[in-house]
CSV table of C-alpha atoms in Angstrom, one decimal:
chain,number,residue,atom,x,y,z
C,1025,MET,CA,20.4,19.9,-15.8
C,1026,VAL,CA,22.1,17.5,-13.3
C,1027,VAL,CA,23.1,20.8,-11.5
C,1028,ARG,CA,20.1,21.9,-11.1
C,1029,GLU,CA,18.9,18.8,-9.6
C,1030,ASP,CA,22.0,19.1,-7.1
C,1031,SER,CA,21.1,22.0,-5.9
C,1032,VAL,CA,17.6,21.6,-5.6
C,1033,GLU,CA,18.6,18.6,-3.1
C,1034,THR,CA,21.0,20.4,-0.9
C,1035,LYS,CA,18.7,23.9,-1.2
C,1036,HIS,CA,15.8,21.6,0.7
C,1037,GLU,CA,15.3,18.4,2.4
C,1038,ALA,CA,14.8,15.6,0.3
C,1039,ILE,CA,11.4,14.5,-0.3
C,1040,GLU,CA,11.5,11.2,1.2
C,1041,LEU,CA,12.4,12.7,5.0
C,1042,VAL,CA,9.8,15.1,4.7
C,1043,LEU,CA,7.2,12.5,3.7
C,1044,ALA,CA,8.1,10.1,6.5
C,1045,ARG,CA,8.4,12.7,9.4
C,1046,LEU,CA,4.6,13.7,8.1
C,1047,LEU,CA,3.3,9.9,8.1
C,1048,ARG,CA,5.4,9.6,12.0
C,1049,LEU,CA,3.5,12.3,13.3
C,1050,GLY,CA,0.2,10.7,11.9
C,1051,SER,CA,1.1,7.7,13.2
C,1052,LEU,CA,2.1,9.0,16.5
C,1053,VAL,CA,-0.9,11.0,17.5
C,1054,ALA,CA,-3.3,7.8,15.6
C,1055,ALA,CA,-1.2,5.5,18.0
C,1056,ALA,CA,-1.8,7.8,21.4
C,1057,LEU,CA,-5.2,8.7,21.1
C,1058,LEU,CA,-6.0,4.9,20.0
C,1059,ALA,CA,-3.7,4.1,23.5
C,1060,VAL,CA,-5.8,6.2,25.4
C,1061,GLY,CA,-9.2,5.3,24.5
C,1062,LEU,CA,-8.3,2.0,25.0
C,1063,THR,CA,-6.8,2.3,28.5
C,1064,ALA,CA,-9.8,4.2,29.2
C,1065,MET,CA,-12.8,1.9,28.0
C,1066,VAL,CA,-10.8,-0.6,30.4
C,1067,VAL,CA,-11.1,0.8,33.0
C,1068,GLY,CA,-14.5,1.9,32.2
C,1069,LEU,CA,-14.5,5.0,30.8
C,1070,THR,CA,-16.9,4.1,27.9
C,1071,GLY,CA,-18.1,7.6,27.2
C,1072,ILE,CA,-15.1,8.9,26.3
C,1073,ALA,CA,-13.4,5.8,25.2
C,1074,PRO,CA,-15.2,4.9,21.9
C,1075,ARG,CA,-14.7,8.8,20.5
C,1076,LEU,CA,-11.1,8.5,21.3
C,1077,ILE,CA,-10.8,5.6,19.4
C,1078,THR,CA,-12.6,7.6,16.2
C,1079,ALA,CA,-10.9,10.2,16.7
C,1080,GLY,CA,-7.0,8.1,16.5
C,1081,LEU,CA,-8.5,6.3,13.7
C,1082,LEU,CA,-9.4,9.6,11.9
C,1083,VAL,CA,-5.9,10.4,12.2
C,1084,LEU,CA,-4.9,7.5,11.1
C,1085,LEU,CA,-7.3,7.6,7.8
C,1086,GLY,CA,-6.3,11.5,7.2
C,1087,THR,CA,-2.1,10.7,6.8
C,1088,PRO,CA,-2.1,9.4,3.4
C,1089,VAL,CA,-4.6,12.3,1.6
C,1090,LEU,CA,-2.5,15.1,4.0
C,1091,ARG,CA,0.5,12.7,2.5
C,1092,VAL,CA,-0.7,12.9,-1.3
C,1093,ALA,CA,-1.5,17.1,-0.9
C,1094,ALA,CA,2.7,17.6,0.9
C,1095,ALA,CA,3.9,15.6,-2.1
C,1096,ALA,CA,2.5,17.9,-4.6
C,1097,LEU,CA,3.4,21.4,-2.5
C,1098,ILE,CA,6.8,19.9,-2.5
C,1099,PHE,CA,6.3,19.1,-6.8
C,1100,VAL,CA,5.4,22.3,-6.8
C,1101,ARG,CA,8.4,24.7,-4.7
C,1102,GLU,CA,10.4,22.4,-6.4
C,1103,ARG,CA,9.1,23.6,-10.2
C,1104,ASP,CA,8.6,19.5,-11.3
C,1105,TRP,CA,5.0,20.6,-12.6
C,1106,TYR,CA,4.6,16.8,-14.2
C,1107,PHE,CA,4.5,15.4,-10.5
C,1108,ALA,CA,3.0,18.2,-9.2
C,1109,PHE,CA,-0.7,17.1,-11.9
C,1110,PHE,CA,0.4,13.6,-10.9
C,1111,CYS,CA,-0.7,14.3,-7.8
C,1112,ALA,CA,-3.2,16.9,-8.4
C,1113,VAL,CA,-4.7,13.9,-10.1
C,1114,VAL,CA,-4.6,11.7,-7.6
C,1115,LEU,CA,-6.4,14.3,-4.8
C,1116,ALA,CA,-9.1,15.0,-7.2
C,1117,ALA,CA,-10.0,11.2,-8.3
C,1118,LEU,CA,-9.3,11.0,-4.0
C,1119,ALA,CA,-12.3,13.7,-3.5
C,1120,THR,CA,-14.5,12.2,-6.3
C,1121,GLY,CA,-14.2,8.7,-4.9
C,1122,ILE,CA,-15.3,10.1,-1.3
C,1123,LEU,CA,-17.9,12.3,-3.3
C,1124,LEU,CA,-19.2,9.1,-5.0
C,1125,GLY,CA,-18.9,6.3,-2.1
C,1126,ARG,CA,-20.5,9.2,0.8
C,1127,ALA,CA,-23.8,9.3,-1.5
C,1128,GLY,CA,-23.9,5.9,-2.8
C,1129,GLY,CA,-23.2,4.3,0.9
R,1422,MET,CA,-12.9,-7.6,27.7
R,1423,VAL,CA,-9.3,-7.0,28.2
R,1424,ILE,CA,-8.2,-10.9,26.8
R,1425,THR,CA,-10.7,-10.2,23.4
R,1426,PHE,CA,-8.1,-6.7,23.4
R,1427,ILE,CA,-5.3,-8.6,23.6
R,1428,GLU,CA,-5.7,-11.2,21.7
R,1429,ILE,CA,-7.0,-9.0,18.2
R,1430,PHE,CA,-4.6,-6.5,19.2
R,1431,LEU,CA,-1.8,-9.6,19.1
R,1432,LEU,CA,-3.8,-10.2,15.2
R,1433,GLY,CA,-3.1,-7.0,14.2
R,1434,ILE,CA,0.5,-7.6,14.9
R,1435,GLY,CA,0.9,-10.4,13.0
R,1436,ALA,CA,-0.7,-8.7,9.9
R,1437,GLY,CA,1.4,-5.2,10.2
R,1438,ILE,CA,4.7,-7.9,10.3
R,1439,MET,CA,3.7,-10.1,7.1
R,1440,GLY,CA,1.9,-6.7,5.2
R,1441,SER,CA,4.6,-4.0,5.8
R,1442,MET,CA,7.4,-6.7,4.5
R,1443,LEU,CA,5.4,-7.9,1.9
R,1444,GLY,CA,3.6,-4.9,0.8
R,1445,LEU,CA,0.7,-6.1,1.2
R,1446,GLY,CA,-2.2,-5.1,3.2
R,1447,GLY,CA,-3.1,-8.2,5.3
R,1448,GLY,CA,-7.1,-8.1,4.8
R,1449,ILE,CA,-6.1,-12.2,3.7
R,1450,ILE,CA,-5.0,-12.4,7.1
R,1451,ILE,CA,-7.8,-10.0,9.0
R,1452,VAL,CA,-11.0,-11.1,7.2
R,1453,PRO,CA,-10.6,-14.4,7.5
R,1454,ALA,CA,-9.6,-14.1,11.2
R,1455,LEU,CA,-12.5,-11.8,12.2
R,1456,THR,CA,-14.6,-13.8,11.1
R,1457,ILE,CA,-13.9,-17.3,11.9
R,1458,LEU,CA,-11.9,-17.0,15.1
R,1459,PHE,CA,-13.7,-13.7,16.5
R,1460,GLY,CA,-17.2,-14.7,15.3
R,1461,MET,CA,-17.5,-11.2,13.4
R,1462,SER,CA,-20.4,-9.9,10.4
R,1463,MET,CA,-18.1,-10.0,7.0
R,1464,ARG,CA,-19.2,-5.9,6.8
R,1465,THR,CA,-17.3,-5.4,10.4
R,1466,ALA,CA,-14.4,-7.5,9.3
R,1467,VAL,CA,-14.0,-5.6,6.0
R,1468,ALA,CA,-14.1,-2.2,7.8
R,1469,ALA,CA,-11.4,-2.6,10.2
R,1470,SER,CA,-9.0,-4.6,7.4
R,1471,THR,CA,-9.2,-1.7,5.1
R,1472,VAL,CA,-8.5,1.0,7.9
R,1473,SER,CA,-5.3,-1.2,9.2
R,1474,ILE,CA,-4.6,-1.0,5.5
R,1475,ILE,CA,-3.2,2.3,6.0
R,1476,ALA,CA,-1.8,1.8,9.6
R,1477,THR,CA,0.2,-1.0,7.6
R,1478,SER,CA,1.2,1.7,5.1
R,1479,THR,CA,1.6,4.3,7.6
R,1480,GLY,CA,3.3,2.6,10.0
R,1481,ALA,CA,5.9,1.0,7.6
R,1482,ALA,CA,6.7,3.7,5.5
R,1483,VAL,CA,8.6,5.9,7.9
R,1484,ALA,CA,11.2,3.4,8.2
R,1485,TYR,CA,11.2,2.4,4.0
R,1486,LEU,CA,11.2,5.8,3.3
R,1487,ARG,CA,14.4,6.9,5.6
R,1488,ASP,CA,16.2,3.3,3.6
R,1489,ARG,CA,15.1,5.2,0.0
R,1490,LEU,CA,14.1,1.4,-0.1
R,1491,THR,CA,10.3,3.7,-1.2
R,1492,ASN,CA,10.0,5.0,-5.0
R,1493,THR,CA,8.0,8.0,-4.6
R,1494,ARG,CA,8.3,9.5,-7.9
R,1495,VAL,CA,7.1,5.6,-9.2
R,1496,ALA,CA,4.4,4.9,-6.0
R,1497,ILE,CA,2.6,8.7,-7.9
R,1498,TRP,CA,3.4,8.3,-10.7
R,1499,LEU,CA,1.0,4.5,-10.6
R,1500,GLU,CA,-0.6,6.2,-7.3
R,1501,MET,CA,-2.7,8.2,-10.2
R,1502,GLY,CA,-3.5,4.6,-12.5
R,1503,THR,CA,-5.2,3.3,-8.7
R,1504,ALA,CA,-6.8,6.1,-8.0
R,1505,LEU,CA,-8.6,6.2,-11.7
R,1506,GLY,CA,-9.0,3.2,-11.7
R,1507,ALA,CA,-10.8,2.9,-8.7
R,1508,LEU,CA,-13.4,5.3,-9.2
R,1509,GLY,CA,-13.9,4.2,-12.9
R,1510,GLY,CA,-14.4,0.6,-11.3
R,1511,ALA,CA,-16.9,2.0,-8.6
R,1512,LEU,CA,-18.9,3.7,-12.1
R,1513,ILE,CA,-19.4,1.1,-14.1
R,1514,ALA,CA,-20.0,-1.7,-10.6
R,1515,GLY,CA,-23.3,-2.3,-11.4
R,1516,VAL,CA,-23.3,-3.2,-15.1
R,1517,ILE,CA,-20.2,-5.5,-15.1
R,1518,ASN,CA,-20.2,-9.5,-14.2
R,1519,GLN,CA,-17.7,-10.3,-10.9
R,1520,ARG,CA,-17.6,-13.3,-11.7
R,1521,VAL,CA,-15.6,-12.0,-15.4
R,1522,LEU,CA,-13.2,-9.8,-13.4
R,1523,TYR,CA,-12.7,-13.4,-10.7
R,1524,ILE,CA,-11.5,-15.4,-13.6
R,1525,MET,CA,-9.6,-12.6,-14.9
R,1526,PHE,CA,-7.7,-11.3,-12.1
R,1527,GLY,CA,-7.3,-14.6,-10.8
R,1528,LEU,CA,-5.5,-15.9,-14.2
R,1529,LEU,CA,-3.7,-12.5,-14.0
R,1530,LEU,CA,-2.6,-13.1,-10.7
R,1531,GLY,CA,-2.2,-17.3,-11.5
R,1532,TYR,CA,0.6,-16.4,-14.1
R,1533,SER,CA,2.2,-13.5,-11.8
R,1534,THR,CA,2.9,-17.1,-9.5
R,1535,TYR,CA,4.2,-18.5,-12.1
R,1536,ASN,CA,6.6,-15.8,-13.1
R,1537,MET,CA,7.6,-15.0,-9.6
R,1538,PHE,CA,8.7,-18.3,-9.6
R,1539,LYS,CA,11.0,-18.7,-12.7
R,1540,ALA,CA,12.4,-15.7,-10.7
R,1541,ARG,CA,12.9,-17.3,-7.5
R,1542,LYS,CA,17.1,-17.5,-6.9
R,1543,GLN,CA,17.5,-14.0,-9.0
R,1544,GLU,CA,18.3,-11.4,-6.0
R,1545,LEU,CA,18.0,-8.4,-8.1
R,1546,PRO,CA,17.4,-7.2,-11.4
R,1547,SER,CA,20.0,-6.8,-14.5
R,1548,GLY,CA,20.2,-5.1,-17.8
R,1549,ILE,CA,16.9,-2.9,-17.2
R,1550,VAL,CA,17.1,-0.4,-19.8
R,1551,PRO,CA,14.7,2.3,-19.4
R,1552,ASP,CA,12.4,3.6,-21.9
R,1553,ALA,CA,12.2,7.5,-22.7
R,1554,LEU,CA,8.8,7.7,-20.0
R,1555,SER,CA,10.9,6.4,-17.4
R,1556,GLN,CA,13.7,8.9,-18.4
R,1557,LYS,CA,11.8,11.6,-18.1
R,1558,LEU,CA,10.2,11.4,-15.7
R,1559,ARG,CA,13.0,10.5,-13.7
R,1560,LEU,CA,11.8,6.9,-12.1
R,1561,GLY,CA,14.8,5.2,-11.7
R,1562,GLY,CA,16.0,5.1,-7.9
R,1563,SER,CA,19.1,3.7,-5.4
R,1564,TYR,CA,19.3,2.6,-2.2
R,1565,TYR,CA,21.5,0.5,0.4
R,1566,ASP,CA,20.6,-2.6,0.6
R,1567,LYS,CA,21.6,-3.6,4.1
R,1568,ALA,CA,20.9,-7.5,3.2
R,1569,LEU,CA,23.6,-7.4,0.4
R,1570,GLY,CA,26.0,-4.8,2.7
R,1571,HIS,CA,26.1,-2.2,-1.2
R,1572,ARG,CA,24.6,0.2,-3.2
R,1573,VAL,CA,21.9,-0.7,-5.3
R,1574,ASP,CA,20.8,1.4,-8.3
R,1575,TYR,CA,18.6,0.3,-10.4
R,1576,GLN,CA,16.2,1.9,-13.8
R,1577,VAL,CA,12.1,1.8,-14.7
R,1578,THR,CA,11.0,0.2,-18.0
R,1579,ARG,CA,7.5,-0.4,-19.3
R,1580,THR,CA,6.3,2.6,-17.1
R,1581,VAL,CA,3.0,2.4,-19.5
R,1582,PRO,CA,2.5,-0.5,-19.1
R,1583,GLY,CA,2.8,-0.7,-15.5
R,1584,LEU,CA,0.3,2.6,-15.4
R,1585,ILE,CA,-2.3,0.5,-16.6
R,1586,ILE,CA,-2.4,-2.2,-14.8
R,1587,MET,CA,-2.4,-0.5,-11.9
R,1588,ILE,CA,-5.4,1.2,-13.5
R,1589,PHE,CA,-7.2,-2.4,-13.5
R,1590,SER,CA,-5.9,-3.1,-10.0
R,1591,GLY,CA,-7.3,0.0,-8.7
R,1592,ALA,CA,-10.9,-1.2,-10.6
R,1593,ALA,CA,-10.2,-4.4,-9.2
R,1594,ALA,CA,-10.2,-2.8,-5.8
R,1595,GLY,CA,-13.8,-0.6,-6.3
R,1596,LEU,CA,-15.5,-3.5,-7.3
R,1597,LEU,CA,-14.1,-6.5,-5.5
R,1598,GLY,CA,-12.9,-4.7,-2.4
R,1599,ILE,CA,-9.7,-7.1,-3.2
R,1600,GLY,CA,-6.1,-6.5,-3.9
R,1601,ALA,CA,-4.2,-3.6,-1.6
R,1602,GLY,CA,-0.8,-4.9,-3.0
R,1603,ILE,CA,-1.0,-7.9,-4.5
R,1604,PHE,CA,-1.3,-6.5,-8.0
R,1605,LYS,CA,1.2,-3.5,-7.4
R,1606,VAL,CA,4.0,-5.9,-6.2
R,1607,PRO,CA,4.3,-8.0,-9.4
R,1608,ALA,CA,3.3,-5.0,-11.6
R,1609,MET,CA,6.7,-3.6,-10.3
R,1610,ASP,CA,8.4,-6.1,-10.3
R,1611,GLN,CA,8.1,-8.1,-13.5
R,1612,VAL,CA,6.9,-5.4,-15.3
R,1613,MET,CA,8.6,-2.6,-14.5
R,1614,GLY,CA,11.6,-4.6,-13.8
R,1615,MET,CA,12.2,-2.7,-10.5
R,1616,PRO,CA,14.0,-4.7,-7.8
R,1617,PHE,CA,11.5,-6.9,-5.1
R,1618,LYS,CA,12.8,-4.7,-2.1
R,1619,ALA,CA,11.8,-1.8,-4.2
R,1620,SER,CA,8.8,-3.1,-5.6
R,1621,THR,CA,7.1,-3.7,-1.9
R,1622,ALA,CA,8.4,-0.9,-0.2
R,1623,THR,CA,6.9,1.0,-3.0
R,1624,SER,CA,3.7,-0.4,-2.5
R,1625,ASN,CA,3.5,-0.7,0.4
R,1626,PHE,CA,3.7,3.5,0.2
R,1627,MET,CA,1.1,3.2,-2.1
R,1628,ILE,CA,-1.4,1.2,-0.8
R,1629,GLY,CA,-2.2,4.6,1.8
R,1630,VAL,CA,-4.1,5.9,-0.2
R,1631,THR,CA,-5.8,3.9,-2.0
R,1632,ALA,CA,-7.6,1.9,1.6
R,1633,ALA,CA,-7.8,5.9,2.7
R,1634,SER,CA,-10.8,6.4,-0.1
R,1635,GLY,CA,-12.7,3.2,1.2
R,1636,ALA,CA,-11.9,3.5,4.6
R,1637,VAL,CA,-14.4,7.1,4.3
R,1638,VAL,CA,-16.7,5.1,2.9
R,1639,TYR,CA,-16.9,2.9,5.6
R,1640,PHE,CA,-16.5,5.3,8.1
R,1641,ALA,CA,-20.0,7.1,7.1
R,1642,ARG,CA,-21.7,4.0,6.6
R,1643,GLY,CA,-21.1,3.1,10.2
R,1644,ASP,CA,-19.5,-0.2,9.4
R,1645,VAL,CA,-16.2,0.9,11.2
R,1646,GLN,CA,-16.5,-0.2,15.3
R,1647,PRO,CA,-14.4,1.5,17.0
R,1648,LEU,CA,-13.6,-1.3,20.2
R,1649,VAL,CA,-12.9,-4.3,17.0
R,1650,ALA,CA,-10.5,-1.3,15.1
R,1651,GLY,CA,-9.1,0.0,17.6
R,1652,PRO,CA,-6.9,-2.4,19.3
R,1653,ILE,CA,-6.2,-3.9,15.8
R,1654,VAL,CA,-4.6,-0.9,14.1
R,1655,LEU,CA,-2.7,-0.3,17.3
R,1656,GLY,CA,-1.2,-3.8,16.9
R,1657,VAL,CA,-1.1,-3.1,13.4
R,1658,LEU,CA,1.3,0.0,14.1
R,1659,LEU,CA,3.7,-1.8,16.5
R,1660,GLY,CA,3.4,-4.7,13.7
R,1661,ALA,CA,4.4,-2.7,10.8
R,1662,ILE,CA,7.4,-1.1,12.7
R,1663,ILE,CA,9.1,-4.0,13.2
R,1664,GLY,CA,8.1,-4.7,10.1
R,1665,ALA,CA,9.6,-2.8,8.4
R,1666,LYS,CA,13.1,-2.7,10.7
R,1667,LEU,CA,13.1,-6.6,9.6
R,1668,MET,CA,12.3,-6.7,6.1
R,1669,VAL,CA,14.9,-4.2,5.0
R,1670,ARG,CA,18.1,-6.1,6.7
R,1671,LEU,CA,16.6,-9.8,4.4
R,1672,ARG,CA,17.2,-10.4,1.0
R,1673,ALA,CA,15.0,-9.9,-1.6
R,1674,ASN,CA,14.8,-14.0,-2.5
R,1675,LEU,CA,13.4,-14.8,1.1
R,1676,ILE,CA,10.5,-12.0,1.1
R,1677,ARG,CA,9.7,-13.3,-2.8
R,1678,LEU,CA,9.7,-16.8,-1.3
R,1679,CYS,CA,7.1,-15.9,1.1
R,1680,PHE,CA,5.5,-14.1,-1.2
R,1681,ILE,CA,4.9,-16.8,-3.9
R,1682,PRO,CA,2.1,-19.1,-1.4
R,1683,LEU,CA,0.4,-15.7,-1.1
R,1684,ILE,CA,0.0,-14.8,-4.3
R,1685,ALA,CA,-0.9,-19.1,-5.4
R,1686,TYR,CA,-2.9,-18.7,-2.3
R,1687,THR,CA,-5.2,-15.9,-3.2
R,1688,ALA,CA,-4.9,-16.2,-7.1
R,1689,LEU,CA,-7.0,-19.7,-6.9
R,1690,THR,CA,-9.3,-18.8,-4.1
R,1691,MET,CA,-10.5,-15.6,-7.0
R,1692,ILE,CA,-10.5,-18.6,-9.6
R,1693,TYR,CA,-12.6,-20.4,-7.1
R,1694,ARG,CA,-14.5,-17.4,-6.6
R,1695,GLY,CA,-15.5,-17.0,-10.4
R,1696,VAL,CA,-16.3,-20.7,-11.2
R,1697,LYS,CA,-18.8,-21.6,-8.1
R,1698,TRP,CA,-21.6,-20.1,-9.5
R,1699,TRP,CA,-21.0,-20.5,-13.1
């Protein structure tokens, strides 16, 4: 059991590092879009600025959801079925909540 | 306009530092600051605050994941509870008495405050025996504590009670729009027996997912105003990165000492809100 775990650890990169990379990418892209958008606003490009900022906010919003999906894939690859299932439950609850929220709002 | 941007940006940095270190969303600072200091509407402030919770979580999680302070397995197990609880909360929102809820959750937080105060001198939990489910799910963790200068191995217990508290905390977030992290940290620290730093880092990791589902609704309603949310989120991202770098070097006792007044304050406000219109 322990040996098998170790072999999984060495064959693939640890889940923490994969997720850290994904979250860093998401926050860098979001921060860049926000910074460019705010600068555009300050120099008077009022047409495009709010759209750039909104794009940045949407990238940020998508990052945690993508993180759950990425974790699900990693658990499937590691044949960790319990945790793959837990991630699927989270994703399903999020999707239902979003659909209900949009309908209700 | 530039001045306002800079002021909101600085507010974001402050909220990001605090939120990332304590595992909270930072709404406790952002919402009053935007409504009272900047005279914005509650809707705008809450929407901006919800998006910045995602920024706190995403910005700080990178450092916490690399340092292994975040327990991803515990996070995913408990996220099930918060996600299902939030859904349940939204479904029963019409039929439940909010005042009773405020008082109930307020008392729960009051009790957590008391427990946290009792444990204020305890740097790391000791003698935690993992329950059967925790062993089966391999929830235990290990991280290198930069403040103590040694590796900390820990076990996790009361796996199911932890999940049940998360269902309630998710429902509270869905019903009352509060409590991104304030219930999560005591649930892990006091109920499940995790080290305080691992609890705040894991809470930080989880709140992004909780907030994302709320933020989608605010976006759909058009409550997210780019010129307010933009500068605050940029500030929070930066603050969260700074806060995470600081937190890993601090002792758990010091972080807990900062947490206690906030949880006490939240407990009192919630009880007050519940009693006010009784």
